[in-house]
Amino acid sequence: MSTFEENASIGFIILDSNWHFIYANDYGASILNRSPEELLGKMAWAEFPAAIRHASYSYFHQARKSGKEISFNEYVKPSNQWIHVSAFPVGENLHIVIRKTEMLANHFAMENDLYQKYTNYIQDLITLTSEDGILLYVSPSVKNLLGFELEDMYGASVLAFCHPEDMDGLKSIFINEKECATNDQGIVTCRFLHKKGWYVWLENNFKWLLDEQGKRTQNLGIWRDISERKIVEDRFIQAQRLGQFGSFERDLDEDSIVWSVEMFRIHGLEPALRIDLCKAIEPIVVDDREKVALAIKQAILVGMSDIEYKIIRQDGDIRHLRSQIERVVLDGGRMAVRGLVHDITIHKRIEQELTQSKAKLEIAQEIAGLGHYEWDTINNMVYVSDELNALFGCKDAVQTLPIEVLHESIHPEDNLRMKMAIKKALHEGTMDLIFRVVVRDEVRILHTLAKTTYDEWGRALCLFGTVQDITVQKQTEELLRKTEKLHVAGQLAAGIAHEIRNPLTALKGFVKLMCHANEESKLRYYNIMQEEFNRIELILGELLILAKPQAVAYMPHDPITILEEVIQLLNTEAIMNNVEIMLIANTILSSVNCERNQIKQVFVNVIKNAIEAMPSGGILTITAHNQANGVNLQFVDQGQGISEDRLPRIGEPFYTTKEKGTGLGMMVSFTIIEEHHGVIRYQSKLGVGTTVSIQLPASVQ
């Protein structure tokens, strides 16, 4: 031991079985930047925790485990020098001999040379490691990339900074069985620890330096920060997963293909680095394999191709795929094809369902006489179905045309109303309109329902709607109205005959009196007879209004005046049934835009029903008042009332609560009020009576 103590360039240290210092000479302690007294009794790895990453930690354990001497070179940060270390077990202790080396001088020379050549020009990290992965040289760029000082890296194992999940890839460079590695250069990607605790993605382009015998001695690595690229790659992988598309690349000189993770998922397979060409072709349905092969040939010849095909996965599920293929040239001039594969199975299923739905819709439209249209408001073009083409009498079977062409077929009196309705639909979202078209000199009545779609800024994009020919329906309704008028006229005949007989009796008497009267009396008799004639004319005029057809003309009318005329017409029938009609209107009502005779027909139906509902007599109270944007009329009788289960059916054709009724009267009344954009409602209670409310919009002044 005195030999070591006398030699100032040799250090000697002894560690016990628990790694405590039990001896250190002056030189050995000075290398660790301590005095012997400061080391004795201290636990080595607790005193120097950073050494756990260095070669000494693993080699000391290896020497103690094997029982053999192990020698290695180590960089000691406290003294900033390289040393040669020999460690050999003696009993339970580990003896460590330390000698000076010339490696530090070599290191500085190497650093100056490499620094001049590389580090002045690039920001990548340059390392030189031993064959076991010990860092012999680290370029100054490590400070910017990983935050470490050069002294933190020298002598440490490159594996000590690697993320645990990436360790296997980095270890494969430094495996002991070097003969297993066929290449002396390559690329490996891994995450390196930053001094502040996070990890940085690095790509290492490495090359082994060989001695004269061809044995690997050192590993030269150039590490590039690829963190941003990995973020893009991760986003691309996420986009592939969300968009259900995978990617592939095939070197035409190889029998395997590189698939993305999503490509394996689409095919229902476990991810791998590559897939054999035969295994990749196997899922493609037999009928599509030749088509896929031709698409690849086309991409090789012209540079690009696009194809749709089907595959059958191992679970039996059939998937529809669309592939876009392109030709690329790899390093060395090798030809390859790469592309994207999109899983369009859901789109195909939806497309098939839409095709079936469209076919069913077309059949339903043909049966119902419906047509549909779609107006692109941006381009001012309207798509019309075949049925709509026929309804508008278009000469050519065109399906897309300007909206002005359709306006040409609309009845001149309805053209402005149609334009106003469309303008309103673009703002409010819906349209419900009945209008007329002139087709080959024939007037047809059409009903359209439409809805507007908007973009995210609220701009109208499209007006989609249906059109139905309701000409026959309207003609039928008109016939029903005429029938109902004649029915009402027939029912009123007895009352009107009685009403006319009275003045006729008076007229006959006055005629006889005039034969013997003087001139003064004749004039008085003549005035009385004139009043009776006027009364007969009024009654007959009201009857004719109900009996003969009237031209439809919407004009402003006073609803009270119409009510008074109807009351005068029906008052005789009311008296005969012991019913008193009371009209209460405390204010001047707004005018309503209506067809006078149609509204009169509604009032006749409602009042007659009220009279007939009171066979024992009673009071029919009619109140009228203004309300928001219109007038409200209420007819309150003291009749038998209608049960709750029957109320919802009031207005249905052929549904009536009267023994000899047809139910057409109220159906016609409901239709008339609806066409006047009004509302008619029934409220009733058995044994109390019925209230009919009619709301009509006020005419626009």
XYZ file of C-alpha atoms in Angstrom:
701
model
C 0.000 0.000 0.000
C 2.903 2.331 0.595
C 3.783 2.002 -3.080
C 0.500 3.654 -4.047
C 0.905 6.327 -1.405
C 4.366 7.253 -2.610
C 3.264 7.555 -6.256
C 1.557 10.926 -6.630
C 0.040 9.988 -10.004
C -1.752 6.863 -8.793
C -4.867 6.962 -6.675
C -6.111 4.138 -4.504
C -9.604 3.765 -3.000
C -11.242 0.897 -1.093
C -15.070 0.498 -0.809
C -16.697 -1.969 1.590
C -19.614 -4.266 0.733
C -22.085 -1.396 1.346
C -20.191 1.018 -0.918
C -18.744 3.047 1.939
C -15.258 4.595 1.646
C -12.892 2.784 4.077
C -9.642 4.068 2.522
C -8.469 6.727 0.044
C -4.962 8.058 -0.570
C -4.419 11.744 -1.248
C -4.391 11.484 -5.057
C -7.467 9.264 -5.162
C -9.371 11.708 -2.917
C -8.143 14.763 -4.885
C -9.516 13.336 -8.141
C -12.948 13.396 -6.454
C -12.240 16.955 -5.236
C -12.219 15.768 -1.604
C -9.688 15.017 1.154
C -9.342 11.453 2.516
C -10.896 12.532 5.787
C -13.999 13.891 3.946
C -14.547 10.551 2.207
C -14.050 8.019 4.983
C -17.306 6.495 6.142
C -19.342 8.128 3.377
C -21.567 6.073 1.036
C -20.139 6.519 -2.489
C -23.407 6.864 -4.440
C -24.953 9.166 -1.835
C -21.893 11.405 -1.887
C -21.680 11.407 -5.715
C -25.265 10.773 -7.029
C -24.439 11.956 -10.557
C -22.003 9.047 -10.907
C -24.951 6.651 -11.115
C -25.297 7.689 -14.769
C -21.594 7.122 -15.470
C -19.635 4.049 -16.390
C -18.190 3.564 -12.903
C -21.587 2.636 -11.446
C -22.262 -0.269 -13.792
C -18.617 -1.446 -13.961
C -18.142 -1.491 -10.160
C -21.224 -3.666 -9.827
C -20.039 -5.879 -12.649
C -16.613 -6.343 -11.040
C -18.113 -7.261 -7.671
C -20.605 -9.653 -9.273
C -18.079 -11.376 -11.545
C -15.241 -11.411 -9.033
C -12.852 -10.317 -11.793
C -10.860 -7.185 -12.451
C -12.442 -4.689 -14.826
C -10.697 -1.695 -16.406
C -12.295 1.273 -18.105
C -11.898 4.990 -18.797
C -14.010 7.516 -16.873
C -14.543 11.249 -16.948
C -14.574 12.786 -13.466
C -16.545 16.014 -13.350
C -15.251 17.313 -9.943
C -11.630 17.379 -11.206
C -12.544 17.879 -14.912
C -10.252 15.088 -16.167
C -10.229 11.671 -17.753
C -8.784 8.785 -15.711
C -8.078 5.099 -16.224
C -9.785 2.972 -13.585
C -9.130 -0.627 -12.584
C -11.524 -2.244 -10.109
C -11.076 -5.711 -8.568
C -12.735 -7.362 -5.580
C -10.694 -8.418 -2.575
C -12.881 -10.353 -0.173
C -15.993 -8.286 0.450
C -14.210 -5.035 -0.428
C -13.650 -3.444 -3.829
C -10.182 -2.046 -4.548
C -10.006 0.762 -7.063
C -6.780 1.945 -8.732
C -6.811 5.283 -10.563
C -4.152 6.500 -13.021
C -3.772 9.619 -15.127
C -4.464 9.224 -18.869
C -3.706 11.185 -21.981
C -7.405 11.091 -23.053
C -8.145 14.617 -21.875
C -5.568 16.068 -24.216
C -6.939 13.887 -26.995
C -10.415 15.068 -26.100
C -9.510 18.751 -26.401
C -7.782 18.172 -29.722
C -10.814 16.273 -30.984
C -13.146 18.946 -29.703
C -11.256 21.740 -31.413
C -11.161 19.825 -34.676
C -14.845 18.892 -34.661
C -15.929 22.267 -33.372
C -14.155 24.016 -36.239
C -15.631 21.684 -38.822
C -19.204 21.327 -37.654
C -20.438 23.284 -34.682
C -19.842 26.659 -36.238
C -22.247 25.747 -39.025
C -24.982 23.531 -37.602
C -27.106 23.525 -34.472
C -27.486 19.753 -34.309
C -25.988 17.864 -31.410
C -22.771 15.944 -32.262
C -21.600 13.107 -30.020
C -18.749 10.657 -30.009
C -19.237 7.616 -27.812
C -17.254 4.531 -26.976
C -18.383 1.163 -28.214
C -20.247 0.785 -24.907
C -22.115 4.094 -25.258
C -19.946 6.272 -22.977
C -19.939 9.912 -24.116
C -16.390 10.899 -25.156
C -17.354 14.091 -26.938
C -20.447 16.347 -26.880
C -20.813 19.460 -29.059
C -21.649 22.797 -27.385
C -25.146 22.758 -28.969
C -26.215 20.397 -26.153
C -26.777 23.503 -24.054
C -29.464 24.812 -26.429
C -31.054 21.432 -27.117
C -31.056 19.771 -23.691
C -29.976 22.468 -21.246
C -26.964 20.490 -19.943
C -23.417 21.793 -19.592
C -20.644 19.863 -21.326
C -19.334 18.663 -17.965
C -22.751 17.112 -17.217
C -22.442 14.881 -20.267
C -18.778 13.823 -20.425
C -18.260 10.259 -19.275
C -21.977 9.558 -18.876
C -23.707 6.734 -20.714
C -25.822 7.928 -23.604
C -28.515 5.502 -22.398
C -28.828 7.441 -19.128
C -30.605 10.291 -20.930
C -32.965 8.161 -23.015
C -36.698 7.851 -22.306
C -37.470 4.372 -20.876
C -39.949 3.601 -23.655
C -37.294 4.321 -26.324
C -34.455 2.482 -24.592
C -34.623 -0.686 -26.689
C -34.149 1.192 -29.950
C -31.066 3.010 -28.661
C -29.621 -0.115 -27.031
C -29.736 -1.940 -30.350
C -26.890 0.301 -31.573
C -24.599 -0.719 -28.734
C -25.361 -4.463 -28.431
C -22.457 -6.671 -27.499
C -23.018 -9.077 -30.351
C -21.762 -6.671 -32.972
C -21.808 -9.339 -35.619
C -25.599 -9.282 -35.468
C -25.592 -5.783 -36.884
C -25.078 -5.796 -40.627
C -24.821 -2.009 -41.088
C -22.245 0.351 -39.658
C -24.599 3.305 -39.947
C -28.281 3.998 -39.457
C -30.983 6.175 -37.964
C -32.719 5.875 -34.624
C -35.413 8.097 -33.105
C -35.829 8.541 -29.358
C -36.627 11.021 -26.614
C -33.788 12.577 -24.590
C -34.115 14.059 -21.125
C -33.918 17.838 -20.851
C -32.200 19.249 -17.783
C -35.508 20.830 -16.696
C -37.294 17.502 -16.650
C -39.122 17.177 -19.944
C -38.143 15.116 -22.980
C -37.062 16.240 -26.443
C -37.581 14.144 -29.574
C -34.233 13.587 -31.354
C -33.319 11.744 -34.534
C -29.815 10.225 -34.433
C -27.936 9.621 -37.675
C -25.047 7.446 -36.474
C -21.954 5.867 -37.981
C -19.472 3.466 -36.456
C -15.762 4.371 -36.733
C -13.621 1.319 -37.415
C -9.961 0.573 -36.630
C -7.469 -0.992 -39.028
C -8.825 -4.473 -38.292
C -12.378 -3.322 -39.078
C -13.451 -3.460 -35.440
C -15.852 -0.851 -34.149
C -14.167 1.590 -31.807
C -16.298 4.710 -31.553
C -19.790 5.837 -32.558
C -20.255 9.211 -34.218
C -23.803 10.542 -33.910
C -25.558 13.643 -35.220
C -28.738 14.330 -33.256
C -31.444 16.586 -34.704
C -34.382 18.064 -32.784
C -37.544 16.688 -34.449
C -40.052 17.744 -31.771
C -42.088 19.879 -34.190
C -42.058 17.085 -36.764
C -43.316 14.609 -34.156
C -46.141 17.001 -33.251
C -47.117 17.147 -36.928
C -46.828 13.354 -37.193
C -48.989 12.865 -34.098
C -51.590 15.253 -35.487
C -51.472 13.432 -38.799
C -52.000 10.098 -37.043
C -54.904 11.623 -35.103
C -56.354 13.049 -38.309
C -56.061 9.613 -39.925
C -57.920 8.064 -37.013
C -60.670 10.694 -36.971
C -60.986 10.850 -40.757
C -60.710 7.064 -41.104
C -57.918 7.168 -43.671
C -54.599 5.375 -43.648
C -51.399 5.775 -45.640
C -49.001 3.364 -47.307
C -45.693 3.309 -49.175
C -44.330 0.478 -51.292
C -40.831 0.256 -52.694
C -41.335 -1.528 -56.030
C -38.119 -3.496 -55.462
C -39.447 -5.020 -52.216
C -42.136 -7.582 -51.414
C -43.535 -5.734 -48.412
C -45.387 -2.490 -47.770
C -45.144 0.134 -45.033
C -48.603 0.785 -43.560
C -49.701 3.441 -41.078
C -51.369 2.382 -37.828
C -54.770 3.489 -39.154
C -54.240 1.344 -42.269
C -53.962 -1.736 -40.068
C -57.061 -0.685 -38.118
C -59.084 -0.265 -41.306
C -58.132 -3.823 -42.300
C -58.834 -5.157 -38.805
C -55.198 -6.206 -38.232
C -52.677 -5.662 -35.445
C -50.213 -2.823 -36.239
C -46.705 -3.746 -37.414
C -43.769 -1.988 -39.058
C -44.442 -3.582 -42.450
C -46.837 -6.041 -44.023
C -46.096 -8.703 -46.604
C -47.380 -7.856 -50.088
C -49.384 -11.076 -50.409
C -51.000 -10.505 -47.010
C -51.893 -6.937 -48.022
C -53.601 -8.111 -51.233
C -55.462 -10.996 -49.587
C -58.369 -8.935 -48.065
C -59.222 -7.289 -51.432
C -62.295 -8.934 -52.961
C -61.379 -11.096 -55.935
C -63.340 -9.022 -58.449
C -61.437 -5.840 -57.460
C -57.852 -7.148 -57.386
C -57.228 -6.625 -61.086
C -58.701 -3.132 -60.824
C -56.308 -2.267 -57.968
C -53.330 -3.658 -59.933
C -54.260 -1.512 -62.948
C -54.547 1.581 -60.720
C -51.016 1.008 -59.407
C -49.708 0.579 -62.966
C -51.447 3.783 -63.984
C -49.851 5.657 -61.072
C -46.417 4.365 -62.121
C -46.990 5.407 -65.755
C -48.722 8.789 -65.384
C -47.903 9.677 -61.773
C -51.368 9.549 -60.197
C -54.477 7.355 -59.980
C -57.709 7.134 -58.004
C -59.694 3.971 -57.292
C -62.545 2.579 -55.185
C -62.562 -1.057 -54.118
C -63.819 -3.397 -51.396
C -62.082 -5.593 -48.830
C -63.330 -8.413 -46.619
C -61.839 -8.321 -43.140
C -61.116 -11.405 -41.068
C -64.308 -10.814 -39.061
C -66.318 -10.977 -42.299
C -67.088 -7.243 -42.397
C -67.063 -5.747 -45.908
C -65.449 -2.312 -46.125
C -65.535 0.139 -49.040
C -62.213 1.921 -49.580
C -61.074 4.755 -51.790
C -57.371 5.069 -52.584
C -55.384 7.909 -54.122
C -52.028 6.654 -55.380
C -48.990 8.612 -56.578
C -45.578 7.755 -57.939
C -42.487 8.842 -55.984
C -38.725 8.468 -56.400
C -36.793 7.416 -53.307
C -33.122 7.958 -52.456
C -30.871 6.220 -54.933
C -33.411 6.586 -57.728
C -35.572 3.678 -56.586
C -39.220 3.832 -57.685
C -42.075 3.625 -55.165
C -45.791 4.266 -54.879
C -47.462 5.841 -51.906
C -50.949 6.990 -51.153
C -53.918 7.486 -48.888
C -56.711 4.977 -48.295
C -60.031 6.353 -47.032
C -62.635 4.105 -45.412
C -65.841 5.250 -47.146
C -68.046 2.390 -45.927
C -70.390 4.667 -43.983
C -70.616 7.071 -46.933
C -71.468 4.190 -49.271
C -74.180 2.927 -46.944
C -75.658 6.402 -46.601
C -75.449 6.855 -50.375
C -77.273 3.572 -50.894
C -79.948 4.511 -48.365
C -80.363 7.913 -50.011
C -80.710 6.274 -53.429
C -83.386 3.973 -52.069
C -85.111 6.852 -50.278
C -84.986 8.967 -53.430
C -86.542 6.156 -55.464
C -89.306 5.705 -52.880
C -89.826 9.472 -52.714
C -90.156 9.683 -56.487
C -92.758 6.897 -56.462
C -94.660 8.605 -53.629
C -94.504 11.948 -55.428
C -95.782 10.362 -58.623
C -98.706 8.761 -56.767
C -99.533 11.948 -54.803
C -98.954 14.283 -57.740
C -96.163 16.047 -55.841
C -93.195 17.818 -57.330
C -90.217 19.328 -55.542
C -87.755 22.121 -56.218
C -84.492 23.426 -54.779
C -83.578 27.050 -55.372
C -79.884 27.896 -55.038
C -80.236 31.521 -53.938
C -76.531 32.270 -54.457
C -76.468 31.242 -58.127
C -80.184 31.950 -58.732
C -80.754 28.519 -60.277
C -83.678 26.226 -59.478
C -83.587 22.444 -59.647
C -87.055 21.075 -60.465
C -88.246 17.487 -60.454
C -89.925 15.859 -63.459
C -93.326 16.205 -61.767
C -92.806 19.932 -61.285
C -91.716 20.277 -64.901
C -95.058 18.825 -65.916
C -97.025 20.994 -63.456
C -95.455 24.181 -64.843
C -95.795 22.977 -68.400
C -92.114 23.398 -69.257
C -91.507 22.511 -72.890
C -88.081 20.946 -72.383
C -87.341 18.332 -69.747
C -84.740 20.560 -68.097
C -84.025 20.151 -64.409
C -82.047 23.339 -63.722
C -83.237 26.761 -64.820
C -83.389 30.377 -63.606
C -86.242 31.145 -61.225
C -87.555 33.814 -63.625
C -88.556 31.045 -66.056
C -90.894 29.558 -63.443
C -92.382 32.980 -62.692
C -93.475 33.214 -66.328
C -95.996 30.397 -65.763
C -97.549 31.914 -62.628
C -100.937 33.593 -63.035
C -100.441 37.371 -63.480
C -102.717 38.132 -60.523
C -100.635 35.836 -58.252
C -97.145 36.767 -59.467
C -96.613 39.659 -57.052
C -98.021 37.617 -54.148
C -95.597 34.777 -55.006
C -92.600 37.133 -55.042
C -93.626 38.620 -51.684
C -94.074 35.134 -50.206
C -90.598 34.063 -51.399
C -89.034 37.212 -49.962
C -90.764 36.552 -46.654
C -89.638 32.885 -46.688
C -85.981 33.910 -47.129
C -86.240 36.031 -43.964
C -88.573 33.935 -41.813
C -87.568 30.434 -42.975
C -90.867 28.918 -44.216
C -93.495 29.396 -46.920
C -97.064 28.064 -47.248
C -98.804 29.426 -50.314
C -101.663 28.583 -52.710
C -101.274 30.115 -56.171
C -102.336 29.634 -59.763
C -100.352 28.809 -62.892
C -101.412 29.052 -66.509
C -100.466 25.910 -68.420
C -101.483 25.791 -72.094
C -104.330 28.283 -71.494
C -105.577 26.192 -68.540
C -105.514 27.571 -65.005
C -104.207 25.127 -62.391
C -104.197 25.721 -58.631
C -100.987 24.689 -56.833
C -100.003 24.482 -53.171
C -96.372 24.891 -52.117
C -94.666 24.268 -48.777
C -91.018 25.374 -48.508
C -88.221 25.822 -46.012
C -85.047 27.936 -46.175
C -81.579 26.763 -45.107
C -78.923 29.228 -43.949
C -75.141 29.270 -43.593
C -73.301 29.984 -40.340
C -73.610 33.746 -40.925
C -77.379 33.558 -41.409
C -77.244 34.006 -45.171
C -80.010 32.198 -47.097
C -78.454 29.410 -49.151
C -81.332 27.321 -50.427
C -85.125 27.277 -50.539
C -86.379 23.689 -50.732
C -90.043 22.957 -51.223
C -92.785 20.732 -52.555
C -95.591 21.595 -54.946
C -98.928 19.788 -55.238
C -101.641 20.258 -57.823
C -104.838 20.904 -55.788
C -107.021 22.006 -58.702
C -109.431 19.085 -58.333
C -109.484 19.535 -54.563
C -110.363 23.234 -54.902
C -113.046 22.455 -57.487
C -114.516 19.895 -55.111
C -114.478 22.399 -52.263
C -116.271 24.937 -54.463
C -118.924 22.360 -55.342
C -119.359 21.633 -51.648
C -119.821 25.325 -50.955
C -122.465 25.613 -53.667
C -124.192 22.519 -52.312
C -124.127 23.926 -48.810
C -125.507 27.255 -50.059
C -128.386 25.510 -51.787
C -128.951 23.401 -48.688
C -129.127 26.523 -46.539
C -131.384 28.243 -49.088
C -133.726 25.255 -49.018
C -133.848 25.302 -45.237
C -134.614 29.034 -45.271
C -137.374 28.680 -47.885
C -140.185 28.203 -45.318
C -139.134 31.199 -43.275
C -138.623 33.358 -46.357
C -142.037 32.289 -47.793
C -143.630 33.360 -44.512
C -141.672 36.599 -44.573
C -142.804 37.354 -48.158
C -146.465 36.284 -47.577
C -146.987 38.987 -44.963
C -146.093 41.924 -47.241
C -147.937 40.285 -50.137
C -151.100 40.122 -48.008
C -150.671 43.767 -47.171
C -150.105 44.624 -50.833
C -153.289 42.809 -51.916
C -155.316 44.702 -49.319
C -153.940 48.084 -50.295
C -154.591 47.354 -53.991
C -158.268 46.851 -53.182
C -158.348 49.982 -51.018
C -156.764 52.070 -53.776
C -159.683 51.300 -56.051
C -161.996 53.385 -53.851
C -159.491 55.771 -52.190
C -159.048 59.442 -52.896
C -155.799 60.925 -54.209
C -154.385 61.720 -50.785
C -155.033 58.198 -49.509
C -153.682 56.654 -52.704
C -150.350 58.429 -52.189
C -150.138 57.208 -48.569
C -151.066 53.660 -49.641
C -148.516 53.841 -52.416
C -145.633 54.699 -49.970
C -146.595 51.817 -47.679
C -146.715 49.422 -50.615
C -143.276 50.660 -51.790
C -141.769 49.790 -48.379
C -143.250 46.292 -48.586
C -141.840 45.828 -52.099
C -138.383 46.915 -50.830
C -138.584 44.387 -48.002
C -139.485 41.580 -50.439
C -136.576 42.621 -52.730
C -134.098 42.600 -49.815
C -135.138 39.128 -48.670
C -134.969 37.706 -52.212
C -131.573 39.367 -52.750
C -130.117 37.645 -49.659
C -131.521 34.325 -50.837
C -129.954 34.782 -54.291
C -126.572 35.550 -52.716
C -126.626 32.142 -51.054
C -127.924 30.346 -54.150
C -125.903 31.705 -57.080
C -122.079 31.482 -57.567
C -120.057 34.607 -56.801
C -116.733 35.792 -58.159
C -113.996 35.675 -55.505
C -112.791 39.203 -54.775
C -111.028 40.094 -51.519
C -111.852 43.660 -50.483
C -112.060 45.578 -47.174
C -115.519 45.192 -45.563
C -117.110 46.130 -42.254
C -117.862 42.852 -40.394
C -120.742 44.503 -38.437
C -122.540 45.386 -41.664
C -122.245 41.793 -42.894
C -123.494 40.508 -39.512
C -126.510 42.834 -39.545
C -127.485 41.657 -43.041
C -127.276 37.996 -41.979
C -129.259 38.666 -38.788
C -131.974 40.365 -40.805
C -132.089 37.338 -43.123
C -132.288 34.798 -40.288
C -134.339 36.788 -37.816
C -137.617 35.298 -39.056
C -136.345 31.758 -38.494
C -135.060 32.798 -35.063
C -138.470 34.225 -34.072
C -140.194 31.062 -35.293
C -137.914 29.070 -32.939
C -138.368 31.509 -30.044
C -134.720 32.607 -30.258
C -133.632 36.187 -29.666
C -130.490 37.432 -31.458
C -128.541 40.139 -29.630
C -125.627 41.951 -31.331
C -123.231 43.799 -29.025
C -120.486 45.958 -30.548
C -119.339 48.822 -28.339
C -116.585 50.068 -30.649
C -116.075 50.713 -34.340
C -114.522 47.547 -35.713
C -111.568 47.441 -38.071
C -112.281 46.449 -41.645
C -111.335 42.948 -42.732
C -109.990 42.009 -46.156
C -112.444 39.325 -47.242
C -114.774 37.948 -49.863
C -118.067 39.346 -48.553
C -120.352 36.507 -49.639
C -118.052 33.772 -48.279
C -117.885 35.433 -44.848
C -121.664 35.906 -44.966
C -122.015 32.160 -45.651
C -119.888 31.401 -42.544
C -122.047 33.680 -40.373
C -125.219 32.051 -41.745
C -123.902 28.564 -40.900
C -122.862 29.540 -37.357
C -126.114 31.413 -36.540
C -128.343 28.679 -38.031
C -126.476 26.041 -35.977
C -126.995 28.156 -32.831
C -130.759 28.537 -33.543
C -131.139 24.810 -34.153
C -129.198 24.042 -30.953
C -131.954 25.839 -28.940
C -135.213 24.008 -29.879
C -136.894 25.364 -26.740
C -135.752 28.910 -27.429
C -133.106 31.072 -25.851
C -130.752 33.960 -26.491
C -127.943 34.029 -29.076
C -125.448 36.705 -28.029
C -123.041 37.994 -30.661
C -120.191 40.190 -29.441
C -117.630 41.915 -31.614
C -114.443 43.734 -30.605
C -111.036 44.684 -31.970
C -107.917 42.757 -31.020
C -104.273 42.844 -32.032
C -104.051 42.894 -35.849
C -107.718 41.999 -36.354
C -111.232 41.529 -35.009
C -112.806 38.883 -32.797
C -116.427 37.744 -33.128
C -118.087 35.482 -30.557
C -121.403 33.631 -30.984
C -122.684 32.381 -27.588
C -125.840 30.255 -27.521
C -127.830 28.648 -24.662
C -128.263 25.330 -26.426
C -127.681 21.744 -25.494
C -123.894 21.930 -25.909
C -121.391 19.473 -27.433
C -119.468 16.784 -25.526
C -115.671 17.105 -25.200
C -115.004 13.968 -27.241
C -116.951 15.396 -30.207
C -115.466 18.897 -30.175
C -112.175 17.968 -31.952
C -114.144 16.541 -34.895
C -116.120 19.710 -35.610
C -115.256 20.725 -39.169
C -114.704 17.207 -40.504
C -116.719 16.420 -43.635
C -119.905 14.446 -43.023
C -119.499 14.703 -39.252
C -122.523 16.352 -37.583
C -124.360 16.393 -34.275
C -127.702 17.020 -36.019
C -130.029 14.217 -36.987
C -130.420 15.294 -40.625
C -127.190 17.259 -41.043
C -124.385 16.534 -43.533
C -121.457 18.096 -41.662
C -120.463 19.965 -44.827
C -121.552 23.369 -43.554
C -118.877 23.641 -40.867
C -116.245 22.057 -43.075
C -116.893 24.779 -45.663
C -116.843 27.412 -42.906
C -113.493 26.177 -41.567
C -112.032 26.218 -45.081
C -113.280 29.754 -45.785
C -111.854 31.129 -42.538
C -108.537 29.353 -43.180
C -108.309 30.880 -46.669
C -108.907 34.298 -45.080
C -105.948 33.563 -42.738
C -108.290 33.576 -39.770
C -109.073 31.148 -36.947
C -112.343 29.517 -35.871
C -112.609 27.793 -32.489
C -115.369 25.904 -30.646
C -115.893 25.803 -26.873
C -118.846 23.952 -25.420
C -120.282 22.385 -22.288
C -123.197 19.977 -22.186
C -126.375 21.569 -20.831
C -124.846 25.071 -20.850
C -124.240 26.025 -24.449
C -121.613 26.583 -27.145
C -119.291 29.493 -27.919
C -117.906 29.928 -31.432
C -114.978 32.364 -31.766
C -113.961 33.694 -35.166
C -110.789 35.769 -35.553
C -110.121 37.614 -38.817
C -107.055 39.730 -39.664
C -107.601 43.427 -40.218
C -107.129 44.755 -43.745
C -103.877 46.630 -44.382
C -104.588 50.309 -44.980
